[in-house]
Amino acid sequence: MIRLATALALALTVAVSYGVYRLKHEVRLLEDRLAALDRAIAAENQIIHVLRAEWAFLNRPAALQAAADRHLALQPVAARQIVAIDDLPFRREPGPDRWKVIPVPRPKPTLSSHESQGARR
Amino acid sequence: MTAPRTAGPTGGYAFKLVREGAGRRAIDVGRIRLGVTIGLFGIAFAVLAGRLVELTLFAEAEPRPTRVVAAKPEPGRAAIQDRNGLLLATNLTTASLYARPKAMLDVPGAAEKLARVLPEIDAASLTERLSGEKQFAWIKRHLTPRQQQEVNALGLPGIGLAPDHSRIYPQGALTAHVVGYVDPDSRGLAGIERSFDGALRRGEAAELSIDLRVQHALRDELLRSVERHQALAAAGLVMDIASGEILGMVSLPDFEPQRPGAAEREALFNRAALGVYEMGSTLKAFTTAMALELGATSLDHKFDARAPLQYARFSIRDDHPKNRWLSVSEVFVYSSNIGSARMAMDVGIARHRQFLGSLGLLEAVRLELLENGQPLVPRPWREINTLTIAFGHGLAITPVQLVAGYAALANGGIAVTPTLLKRTGPVEGRRVVSAETSVQMRRLMRAVVEQGTGKQAEAEGYLVGGKTGTAEKAGRGGYQRKALLSSFVGVFPADAPRFVILAVLDEPKGRKDTNGYATGGWTAAPAVARIVNRIAPVLGVMPTGRMPLDMLPPLIAPEAGAGGMFEEEPTRGPVHEIAAHGDQLATR
């Protein structure tokens, strides 16, 4: 009886020791992984930080204005281009003579008419 | 074992089980004790096992410090942002090159190799620096990644790279005076960097009231005006009238905050917050509001401007003397010095002083900068001071104070506290003028732009009101006739003001297309018009057509034969000066 118990206890001890060892080993591996991930996150954050600074630098209003002047045919919004929704006229009732309100083709507006205002910029 | 032991004949131990009498009792006691012990150990192990199971299966893993430092979102000093979260200042991790001369094998050779990689280093002087008895010396701070790699590739003993923080300003000169700058060790030396040094070090980011878009429009237009009129300097402000938040603050010339050492002292000076100036006619708005509040009965109340005002040895004159009685509206729109002086005289020294004090013009503002100009207030304050301050001379204030004063006049009469930090909650302030006076001031300021000296501040589609100012700068031996400080303070939209805009130009020059004028109406007013046109869509101000009927500005009848009447300040010297020879008082 006692021998059996002793043997059982021994076997249990070995099994538990092995189990604990396995567990500890696994934890170590996980910890290494965690550390690696932490480092990677830190590095990634650092990169994000640098990119944010670069984004701010590239989006300097002066730089955007210069780029827009060079590449875009856009101008600052003038007050006369802003209209409230209430100021728009109602659309005509659709009816049989609706085709009459289709605008007649006319020359495409060109930039030249804007250039006088463009000189303000 | 609790059984009695006896020594056997062989000298060893032998057990003899006694099964009766006293022996038996002893065995029973022993068994009980054994049982109790086993039981106790059993319970202990059961508790341990139970706890183990609980910990492994059910309990949440307790957080514990990991071996690596947790990833921090930002290294070191916190960022400074504008009101929309755009970066104005931030930190980058760099590396700095150092030397431990004791550990170096070949100092001249190493210096030569380093000079080849880093062109700005001179091998001879570096050799000299490293030859002393020093333990440690910086060779170069903040290397670029490429330089780091090249230095590493040299593999020199005694030379190393240490991680370092470098403060960078993505917006460059745009917000230089507001944000300020730091020294190589990231200690704040000016601007917000200095006033919030402690908080920034603790990692608390600063969120400013500045709107980068407004700031850019303001600076861009001021730069253009400076160039157009060859002005020495300029200052500009945009303020939210209700909260006192400063949306834009510009001082020209400015500097690159990355390299403050390369800037001239003039450029480092914040004219908008630290500079104090005799503003000239723009101060008449305060005189007029005071008159409406304390003296005059209505806009039609008349003041005697029939002749120059004589006071002791001084004589106060007008540019374009009307030589008649002028109403409050006329005094303001004609910018009459005599009328303004009479208004202040009627109110009296004590109340004049108290009124200007309530607008915050007599003490330094508590803006979140250490660079806050102290206004120059006359001591003692005599009657002549009241007379000249009424039209803008004899009291030097900062542009921030001027703008804050106009904000109070235009917002319904509540004093505002200027701030550079974004405000969130509601703002409280004391009342300085009545709501009616505020409405009258809006009408008068609109009249200046519609009919008076501020016509060029008219921004197509937006209602701008305001007041021009042209002050001769005080210089050696009195006021200088050709050195002007030209300004325009605008409020917009004039019918329900939301913003105050100030443009000040220091010594602008006249041009052919301004008929030679260098006055506020010809130099600063057009700048304000352009600024309004650019920032109104950004700030969500809808274009409006005209003033509401009940707020129409008073009509100032132009007089027959006075064609140039509204060309307030011609360049032919001061037409009216306080004619005291040698006394440094003159104005236009």
XYZ file of C-alpha atoms in Angstrom:
709
model
C 0.000 0.000 0.000
C 2.680 2.448 1.035
C 4.899 1.442 -1.827
C 2.119 1.882 -4.256
C 1.455 5.350 -2.858
C 5.143 6.214 -3.032
C 5.395 5.025 -6.596
C 2.276 6.926 -7.481
C 3.602 10.073 -5.840
C 6.902 9.707 -7.674
C 5.182 9.250 -10.980
C 2.985 12.247 -10.217
C 6.011 14.307 -9.315
C 7.734 13.472 -12.561
C 4.614 14.173 -14.566
C 3.950 17.487 -12.838
C 7.594 18.532 -13.129
C 7.505 17.814 -16.825
C 4.249 19.656 -17.131
C 5.595 22.685 -15.302
C 8.725 22.604 -17.411
C 6.688 22.499 -20.608
C 4.510 25.326 -19.360
C 7.485 27.442 -18.409
C 9.105 26.849 -21.727
C 5.957 27.833 -23.552
C 5.659 30.966 -21.453
C 9.211 31.865 -22.293
C 8.572 31.459 -25.974
C 5.449 33.595 -25.644
C 7.343 36.210 -23.704
C 9.987 36.365 -26.383
C 7.275 36.771 -28.935
C 5.664 39.506 -26.839
C 8.944 41.326 -26.549
C 9.495 41.067 -30.278
C 5.985 42.361 -30.931
C 6.493 45.214 -28.466
C 9.662 46.177 -30.236
C 7.935 45.964 -33.578
C 5.070 48.136 -32.309
C 7.535 50.675 -30.958
C 9.345 50.734 -34.279
C 6.049 51.004 -36.125
C 4.922 53.849 -33.870
C 8.180 55.592 -34.508
C 7.652 55.253 -38.236
C 4.077 56.517 -37.941
C 5.396 59.433 -35.957
C 7.948 60.295 -38.614
C 5.343 59.913 -41.353
C 2.965 62.204 -39.487
C 5.674 64.844 -39.327
C 6.409 64.347 -42.988
C 2.706 64.558 -43.828
C 2.484 67.844 -41.935
C 5.558 69.096 -43.755
C 4.304 68.122 -47.210
C 0.888 69.653 -46.472
C 2.226 73.069 -45.560
C -0.379 75.532 -46.818
C 2.307 77.447 -48.684
C 3.465 74.279 -50.455
C -0.109 73.302 -51.338
C -0.774 76.779 -52.669
C 2.359 76.674 -54.815
C 1.474 73.212 -56.135
C -2.120 74.264 -56.866
C -0.917 77.361 -58.696
C 1.413 75.247 -60.800
C -0.754 72.258 -61.602
C -4.395 73.183 -61.163
C -6.602 75.609 -63.007
C -8.404 76.419 -59.763
C -8.859 79.729 -58.008
C -9.987 80.763 -54.583
C -13.731 80.644 -54.112
C -15.264 84.047 -54.742
C -18.274 85.152 -52.759
C -20.454 85.292 -55.892
C -19.875 81.549 -56.394
C -21.488 80.700 -53.062
C -25.277 80.415 -53.179
C -27.664 79.272 -50.484
C -30.006 76.420 -51.394
C -33.007 78.712 -50.835
C -31.749 81.094 -53.494
C -31.905 78.453 -56.212
C -34.998 78.626 -58.443
C -37.423 75.699 -58.484
C -37.168 73.302 -61.386
C -39.964 73.540 -63.898
C -42.702 70.928 -63.761
C -41.814 68.095 -66.121
C -44.251 68.124 -69.010
C -44.576 67.282 -72.682
C -42.563 70.324 -73.699
C -39.729 69.507 -71.362
C -37.234 69.244 -74.204
C -37.582 72.994 -74.625
C -35.637 73.658 -71.443
C -32.638 71.604 -72.499
C -29.861 74.168 -72.868
C -28.573 74.937 -76.314
C -24.962 73.876 -76.880
C -22.671 76.827 -76.481
C -18.901 77.319 -76.481
C -17.115 75.764 -73.591
C -16.038 78.370 -71.053
C -12.312 78.912 -71.239
C -9.808 79.883 -68.646
C -8.882 83.139 -70.321
C -11.910 84.894 -68.878
C -10.724 84.008 -65.379
C -7.182 85.044 -65.766
C -7.856 88.609 -64.812
C -9.009 87.372 -61.419
C -6.299 84.769 -61.355
C -3.779 87.573 -61.328
C -4.922 88.386 -57.832
C -3.323 85.268 -56.476
C 6.382 6.481 15.312
C 5.097 6.955 18.761
C 5.553 3.374 19.935
C 8.004 2.999 22.793
C 11.421 2.069 21.683
C 13.802 -0.144 23.593
C 17.367 -0.874 22.957
C 17.805 -4.402 21.740
C 20.510 -6.746 22.972
C 22.501 -6.164 19.868
C 22.567 -2.447 20.588
C 20.305 -1.637 17.585
C 16.714 -0.604 17.817
C 13.836 -2.962 17.793
C 10.141 -2.313 17.827
C 7.829 -4.231 19.945
C 4.206 -3.772 19.285
C 2.225 -3.648 22.408
C -1.362 -4.491 21.872
C -2.839 -4.182 25.300
C -3.270 -1.722 28.097
C -1.304 1.490 28.106
C 0.484 0.548 24.890
C -2.701 0.274 22.991
C -3.829 3.707 24.074
C -0.544 5.125 22.911
C -1.026 3.628 19.475
C -4.527 5.079 19.259
C -3.241 8.511 20.174
C -0.530 8.126 17.544
C -3.045 7.203 14.881
C -5.237 10.129 15.689
C -2.271 12.471 15.517
C -1.220 10.939 12.236
C -4.732 11.295 10.896
C -4.931 14.940 11.928
C -1.573 15.665 10.326
C -2.540 13.940 7.085
C -5.812 15.794 7.141
C -4.109 19.150 7.613
C -1.602 18.501 4.854
C -4.407 17.249 2.666
C -6.344 20.452 3.164
C -3.216 22.515 2.482
C -2.510 20.674 -0.746
C -6.147 20.885 -1.755
C -6.026 24.646 -1.270
C -2.837 24.872 -3.323
C -4.291 22.691 -6.066
C -7.503 24.648 -6.074
C -5.605 27.954 -6.316
C -3.470 26.535 -9.111
C -6.513 25.470 -11.054
C -8.178 28.802 -10.421
C -5.121 30.732 -11.579
C -4.539 28.713 -14.690
C -8.096 28.320 -15.835
C -10.289 31.050 -14.468
C -8.349 34.020 -13.204
C -7.472 36.844 -15.566
C -3.770 37.021 -16.119
C -2.496 39.839 -13.988
C -0.658 42.495 -15.987
C 2.980 42.423 -15.241
C 5.858 44.464 -16.507
C 7.266 43.055 -19.683
C 10.935 43.028 -20.228
C 10.907 45.566 -23.045
C 9.797 49.102 -22.457
C 6.213 49.481 -23.563
C 5.847 51.173 -26.927
C 5.344 54.883 -26.276
C 3.275 56.832 -28.765
C 5.640 59.802 -28.744
C 9.205 60.097 -27.682
C 9.917 62.818 -25.152
C 8.579 66.327 -25.594
C 4.922 66.529 -26.585
C 3.624 67.963 -29.830
C 2.056 71.373 -30.446
C -1.007 71.345 -32.672
C -3.301 73.885 -34.251
C -7.030 73.926 -33.479
C -7.692 71.259 -36.106
C -4.989 68.913 -34.892
C -2.372 69.803 -37.502
C 1.191 69.476 -36.300
C 3.055 72.686 -35.553
C 5.927 71.164 -33.595
C 6.934 67.586 -32.891
C 9.885 65.456 -31.895
C 11.900 63.117 -34.026
C 14.366 60.557 -32.736
C 17.754 61.115 -34.259
C 21.264 60.100 -33.400
C 24.096 62.342 -32.311
C 27.760 61.633 -32.877
C 30.053 61.691 -29.855
C 33.671 60.894 -29.150
C 35.505 59.486 -26.143
C 38.985 60.800 -26.913
C 40.607 58.487 -24.344
C 39.387 55.445 -26.222
C 40.460 56.673 -29.632
C 43.521 55.160 -31.208
C 44.298 57.611 -33.954
C 42.665 61.006 -33.428
C 43.900 62.824 -36.576
C 43.142 59.831 -38.770
C 39.630 59.468 -37.319
C 38.989 63.202 -37.708
C 39.998 63.033 -41.345
C 37.704 60.090 -42.027
C 34.799 61.814 -40.278
C 35.396 65.003 -42.229
C 35.129 63.009 -45.418
C 31.701 61.655 -44.391
C 30.405 64.860 -42.770
C 31.469 67.720 -45.027
C 30.664 70.450 -42.475
C 33.320 69.119 -40.117
C 36.824 70.486 -40.363
C 39.421 67.780 -39.665
C 42.047 70.102 -38.200
C 39.766 71.836 -35.698
C 38.145 68.532 -34.731
C 41.584 67.025 -34.046
C 42.351 69.977 -31.832
C 39.051 69.635 -29.972
C 39.595 65.946 -29.306
C 43.249 66.228 -28.304
C 42.556 67.711 -24.875
C 41.987 65.849 -21.638
C 38.275 65.529 -22.267
C 36.341 62.380 -21.428
C 33.485 63.092 -23.782
C 32.644 65.489 -26.580
C 29.792 65.880 -29.020
C 31.044 65.941 -32.584
C 27.741 66.631 -34.306
C 24.136 66.617 -33.120
C 21.239 65.155 -35.100
C 22.701 63.123 -37.954
C 20.568 62.086 -40.864
C 19.983 58.333 -41.274
C 22.401 58.254 -44.200
C 25.109 59.969 -42.195
C 24.528 57.527 -39.334
C 25.061 54.633 -41.667
C 28.222 56.103 -43.137
C 29.692 56.856 -39.719
C 28.889 53.332 -38.561
C 30.584 51.946 -41.642
C 33.811 53.711 -40.659
C 33.949 51.559 -37.509
C 36.141 53.976 -35.579
C 36.949 53.092 -31.960
C 36.019 55.752 -29.414
C 33.386 57.213 -31.730
C 29.734 56.420 -31.126
C 26.154 57.352 -31.899
C 23.804 58.194 -29.031
C 20.030 58.391 -29.501
C 18.888 61.987 -29.359
C 15.686 63.961 -29.813
C 15.388 66.687 -32.345
C 12.548 69.204 -32.332
C 11.121 69.830 -35.747
C 8.671 72.419 -37.016
C 6.901 71.129 -40.115
C 5.260 74.507 -40.746
C 8.537 76.372 -40.720
C 8.285 80.134 -40.441
C 4.477 80.128 -40.702
C 3.876 79.891 -36.953
C 7.368 80.825 -35.812
C 6.421 83.576 -33.370
C 3.511 81.742 -31.803
C 5.142 78.352 -31.400
C 8.613 79.666 -30.611
C 11.709 77.508 -30.613
C 13.957 75.363 -28.403
C 17.677 74.994 -27.763
C 19.620 71.878 -28.902
C 18.637 70.115 -25.669
C 14.927 70.744 -26.350
C 14.412 73.416 -23.717
C 11.832 76.006 -24.762
C 13.318 79.422 -25.430
C 10.417 81.373 -26.924
C 6.712 81.304 -27.667
C 4.512 78.418 -26.554
C 7.623 76.228 -26.372
C 8.807 78.432 -23.526
C 5.571 79.244 -21.723
C 4.444 75.595 -21.766
C 7.895 74.095 -21.358
C 6.962 72.124 -18.241
C 3.728 70.699 -19.629
C 5.338 69.774 -22.948
C 8.131 67.971 -21.111
C 5.571 65.986 -19.144
C 4.120 64.855 -22.452
C 1.021 67.044 -22.430
C 0.388 68.201 -25.982
C -0.633 71.826 -26.478
C -3.642 72.533 -28.667
C -3.581 76.110 -29.884
C -6.390 78.392 -30.996
C -4.480 79.056 -34.222
C -6.161 77.902 -37.429
C -3.363 77.045 -39.811
C -5.409 77.988 -42.880
C -6.226 81.413 -41.472
C -2.640 81.822 -40.348
C -1.401 81.087 -43.843
C -3.822 83.484 -45.542
C -2.879 86.195 -43.059
C 0.846 85.721 -43.546
C 0.597 85.371 -47.292
C -1.317 88.622 -47.697
C 0.868 90.524 -45.245
C 3.971 89.312 -47.074
C 2.491 90.592 -50.264
C 1.670 93.973 -48.726
C 5.151 94.270 -47.237
C 6.647 93.567 -50.629
C 4.241 95.887 -52.420
C 4.918 98.827 -50.138
C 8.487 97.975 -49.150
C 7.493 98.117 -45.510
C 10.063 97.450 -42.814
C 7.815 95.100 -40.935
C 4.224 94.040 -40.459
C 1.957 92.457 -37.911
C -1.417 90.802 -38.316
C -4.050 89.230 -36.120
C -7.336 87.413 -36.575
C -9.416 86.978 -33.437
C -12.699 85.270 -32.679
C -14.823 88.084 -31.338
C -16.812 86.050 -28.850
C -14.183 83.792 -27.305
C -11.041 85.885 -27.687
C -9.295 82.968 -29.402
C -6.531 84.116 -31.711
C -6.936 82.295 -35.019
C -3.943 83.897 -36.648
C -0.957 85.824 -35.366
C 1.751 86.940 -37.732
C 4.786 89.122 -37.257
C 7.025 89.962 -40.190
C 9.910 89.594 -40.765
C 9.876 86.088 -39.323
C 12.366 83.233 -39.054
C 12.866 79.504 -39.386
C 12.261 78.084 -35.885
C 14.541 75.195 -36.802
C 17.475 77.567 -36.917
C 16.690 80.546 -34.677
C 20.402 81.234 -34.408
C 20.518 82.147 -38.084
C 17.794 84.785 -37.674
C 18.361 88.438 -36.977
C 17.139 89.860 -33.705
C 14.561 91.943 -35.554
C 13.034 88.790 -36.996
C 12.764 87.051 -33.623
C 10.753 89.933 -32.208
C 7.006 89.249 -31.977
C 5.440 92.513 -33.085
C 1.895 91.292 -32.601
C 2.235 90.455 -28.918
C 5.388 92.127 -27.642
C 5.627 95.311 -29.704
C 3.858 98.411 -28.357
C 2.862 101.134 -30.781
C 1.055 104.435 -30.836
C -1.722 103.245 -33.091
C -3.177 106.548 -34.236
C -6.723 106.865 -35.494
C -7.738 103.271 -34.771
C -7.987 104.330 -31.129
C -10.753 106.756 -32.063
C -13.169 103.827 -32.001
C -12.651 103.625 -28.239
C -13.153 107.370 -27.849
C -16.331 107.272 -29.914
C -17.729 104.258 -28.043
C -16.948 106.001 -24.771
C -18.712 109.149 -25.933
C -21.794 107.149 -26.943
C -21.701 105.345 -23.631
C -21.023 108.224 -21.276
C -21.549 111.524 -23.033
C -23.229 111.910 -26.360
C -26.940 111.322 -26.619
C -26.960 109.910 -30.137
C -24.954 109.608 -33.330
C -26.173 113.101 -34.207
C -24.792 114.684 -31.074
C -22.527 117.517 -32.263
C -19.050 118.466 -31.192
C -17.347 121.773 -31.860
C -14.725 121.396 -34.574
C -14.867 124.949 -35.833
C -11.291 125.672 -35.054
C -8.127 123.857 -33.915
C -8.287 122.967 -30.278
C -5.883 125.067 -28.239
C -4.588 123.566 -25.053
C -1.778 125.344 -23.275
C 1.060 125.399 -25.789
C -0.529 122.688 -27.891
C -2.816 122.980 -30.827
C -4.802 119.996 -32.070
C -5.759 120.258 -35.723
C -7.523 118.228 -38.376
C -6.195 116.992 -41.689
C -9.117 118.319 -43.619
C -10.594 120.875 -41.268
C -14.357 121.130 -41.623
C -14.464 124.235 -39.476
C -17.930 123.476 -38.203
C -19.784 121.406 -35.658
C -19.454 117.684 -36.400
C -21.797 114.886 -35.367
C -20.475 111.732 -33.675
C -20.715 109.885 -36.994
C -18.821 112.616 -38.786
C -16.096 112.768 -36.175
C -15.538 109.017 -36.570
C -15.846 108.763 -40.338
C -13.856 111.942 -41.040
C -11.427 110.806 -38.349
C -11.464 114.225 -36.750
C -8.788 114.779 -34.128
C -10.496 117.888 -32.774
C -13.824 116.120 -32.427
C -12.270 113.079 -30.759
C -10.355 115.270 -28.334
C -13.547 117.164 -27.482
C -15.392 113.894 -26.888
C -12.744 112.755 -24.433
C -12.670 116.178 -22.782
C -16.432 116.037 -22.222
C -16.131 112.648 -20.564
C -13.235 113.706 -18.361
C -9.838 112.306 -17.452
C -10.938 109.899 -14.749
C -13.715 108.254 -16.714
C -11.624 108.189 -19.917
C -8.872 106.384 -18.095
C -11.289 104.054 -16.365
C -12.983 103.232 -19.681
C -9.713 102.396 -21.444
C -8.745 100.325 -18.409
C -11.966 98.326 -18.598
C -11.098 97.453 -22.207
C -7.755 96.131 -20.983
C -5.669 98.746 -22.768
C -3.727 99.968 -19.748
C -2.181 96.730 -18.504
C -0.300 93.934 -20.209
C -2.555 91.159 -21.494
C -2.092 87.711 -20.025
C -1.652 85.883 -23.276
C -0.084 82.425 -22.984
C 3.276 83.774 -24.033
C 6.038 85.182 -21.920
C 6.469 87.805 -24.641
C 3.658 90.170 -23.702
C 4.258 93.839 -24.277
C 3.693 96.252 -21.414
C 1.638 99.206 -22.671
C 3.223 102.626 -22.268
C 0.747 104.602 -20.201
C 1.465 108.251 -19.372
C 2.238 108.848 -15.696
C 0.995 111.224 -14.537
C -2.050 111.220 -16.780
C -2.876 114.878 -17.394
C -5.623 116.443 -19.426
C -3.327 116.797 -22.458
C -2.810 113.011 -22.345
C -6.529 112.434 -22.469
C -6.749 114.811 -25.439
C -4.016 113.088 -27.466
C -4.933 109.529 -26.490
C -8.422 110.298 -27.780
C -6.994 110.312 -31.304
C -4.355 107.669 -30.758
C -1.158 109.291 -29.567
C 0.484 109.230 -26.164
C -0.607 105.663 -25.381
C 1.340 102.769 -26.864
C -0.393 99.392 -26.856
C 0.212 95.993 -28.409
C -1.715 94.863 -31.488
C -3.263 92.100 -29.365
C -4.718 94.711 -27.001
C -6.078 96.744 -29.894
C -7.805 93.720 -31.380
C -9.208 92.624 -28.020
C -10.609 96.138 -27.523
C -12.307 96.088 -30.922
C -13.684 92.620 -30.182
C -15.406 93.993 -27.071
C -16.874 96.958 -28.981
C -18.185 94.766 -31.774
C -19.390 91.632 -29.987
C -22.197 93.304 -28.088
C -20.087 94.978 -25.458
C -18.467 92.107 -23.519
C -14.748 92.275 -22.741
C -12.764 89.312 -24.069
C -9.595 87.720 -22.775
C -7.261 87.025 -25.677
C -5.957 83.471 -25.719
C -3.719 81.297 -27.844
C -5.236 78.062 -26.550
C -8.280 76.405 -28.036
C -11.339 77.119 -25.896
C -14.071 74.584 -25.404
C -16.473 75.817 -22.769
C -18.599 78.961 -22.844
C -16.780 82.224 -22.281
C -17.744 84.750 -19.664
C -16.748 88.364 -19.541
C -17.754 91.633 -17.994
C -19.796 94.143 -19.910
C -17.847 97.227 -20.952
C -20.319 98.963 -23.258
C -24.041 98.509 -23.745
C -25.468 96.399 -26.541
C -26.866 99.558 -28.156
C -23.450 101.211 -28.234
C -22.040 98.053 -29.811
C -24.684 98.213 -32.569
C -23.890 101.883 -33.184
C -20.175 101.095 -33.416
C -20.874 98.386 -36.008
C -22.823 100.914 -38.045
C -20.075 103.506 -37.753
C -17.359 101.037 -38.699
C -19.373 99.955 -41.684
C -19.793 103.636 -42.665
C -16.009 104.034 -42.710
C -15.742 101.241 -45.286
C -18.808 102.250 -47.306
C -18.171 105.958 -47.410
C -14.936 106.842 -45.680
C -11.231 106.142 -45.566
C -11.644 102.371 -45.450
C -13.236 101.922 -48.889
C -10.467 99.618 -50.010
C -11.321 97.208 -47.218
C -14.520 96.357 -49.078
C -14.352 92.638 -49.790
C -16.660 91.619 -52.595
C -19.620 89.747 -51.157
C -18.728 90.241 -47.505
C -19.618 93.068 -45.176
C -16.511 94.490 -43.611
C -16.486 97.334 -41.134
C -13.485 98.932 -39.535
C -11.252 101.888 -38.991
C -8.061 103.036 -40.619
C -5.119 104.337 -38.672
C -2.046 106.188 -39.785
C 0.325 107.274 -37.078
C 3.612 109.013 -37.458
C 6.270 107.077 -35.679
C 8.019 108.797 -32.840
C 11.704 109.085 -33.576
C 14.638 111.208 -32.623
C 13.557 114.831 -32.204
C 9.824 114.281 -32.486
C 7.441 112.565 -34.832
C 8.756 111.679 -38.258
C 6.662 112.881 -41.131
C 7.645 110.167 -43.545
C 7.780 107.211 -41.158
C 4.230 105.951 -40.794
C 2.618 103.114 -38.959
C -0.349 102.326 -41.181
C -3.048 100.027 -39.967
C -6.574 98.819 -40.493
C -8.763 97.052 -37.962
C -11.648 95.245 -39.599
C -14.648 93.514 -38.093
C -16.627 91.107 -40.200
C -19.360 90.350 -41.009
C -20.180 93.948 -40.091
C -23.864 93.269 -39.330
C -23.196 90.392 -36.931
C -19.442 90.404 -36.315
C -17.607 87.153 -35.679
C -13.992 88.104 -36.290
C -11.634 91.030 -35.878
C -8.790 91.337 -38.348
C -5.846 93.644 -37.905
C -3.134 94.505 -40.403
C -0.319 96.842 -39.403
C 2.445 97.933 -41.756
C 5.579 99.593 -40.452
C 6.819 102.393 -42.707
C 5.083 101.433 -45.930
C 6.004 103.480 -49.002
C 3.524 105.076 -51.340
C 3.202 103.829 -54.902
C 1.972 105.186 -58.184
C -1.155 103.056 -58.011
C -1.888 104.357 -54.513
C -1.410 107.939 -55.704
C 1.649 108.075 -53.534
C -0.306 107.414 -50.355
C 1.120 105.138 -47.710
C -1.738 105.539 -45.288
C -3.765 102.814 -43.582
C -6.603 103.175 -46.065
C -4.257 102.577 -49.000
C -1.935 99.919 -47.593
C -3.502 97.954 -44.746
C -7.178 98.148 -45.771
C -6.712 96.303 -49.103
C -4.744 93.629 -47.265
C -7.645 93.132 -44.859
C -10.071 92.887 -47.792
C -7.973 90.141 -49.364
C -7.644 88.334 -46.044
C -11.431 88.440 -45.565
C -11.984 87.040 -49.042
C -9.648 84.165 -48.335
C -10.663 83.218 -44.805
C -14.430 83.720 -44.989
C -15.080 80.445 -46.876
C -12.697 78.625 -44.532
C -14.430 79.971 -41.430
C -17.901 79.233 -42.762
C -19.089 82.810 -43.182
C -21.808 83.041 -45.816
C -21.598 85.979 -48.197
C -24.245 88.589 -47.493
C -25.488 91.433 -49.604
C -26.170 94.464 -47.470
C -26.501 95.583 -43.930
C -29.927 94.810 -42.452
C -32.285 97.770 -42.709
C -32.222 98.557 -39.008
C -28.442 98.630 -39.035
C -27.776 100.774 -42.077
C -24.705 102.895 -41.475
C -25.320 106.642 -41.060
C -24.986 108.587 -44.275
C -22.152 111.070 -44.205
C -22.882 113.755 -46.758
C -19.843 114.590 -48.869
C -19.250 118.300 -48.927
C -19.274 120.285 -52.129
C -15.857 120.987 -53.487
C -14.062 118.672 -51.121
C -13.189 115.994 -53.626
C -10.362 114.456 -51.694
C -12.188 114.695 -48.440
C -11.998 111.000 -47.687
C -8.420 110.609 -48.697
C -7.855 110.855 -45.032
C -4.150 111.179 -44.773
C -2.214 112.604 -47.710
C 1.530 112.261 -47.728
C 2.294 115.982 -47.809
C 3.598 116.081 -44.279
C 1.408 116.265 -41.230
C -1.358 118.669 -41.996
C -2.210 118.978 -38.411
C 0.264 118.589 -35.705
C 0.284 119.554 -32.149
C 2.424 122.520 -32.839
C 4.700 122.641 -29.911
C 8.218 123.123 -31.115
C 10.407 120.400 -29.769
C 7.525 118.860 -27.897
C 7.276 115.372 -29.228
C 3.622 115.432 -30.057
C 2.309 115.477 -33.537
C -0.263 113.493 -35.317
C -2.252 113.118 -38.387
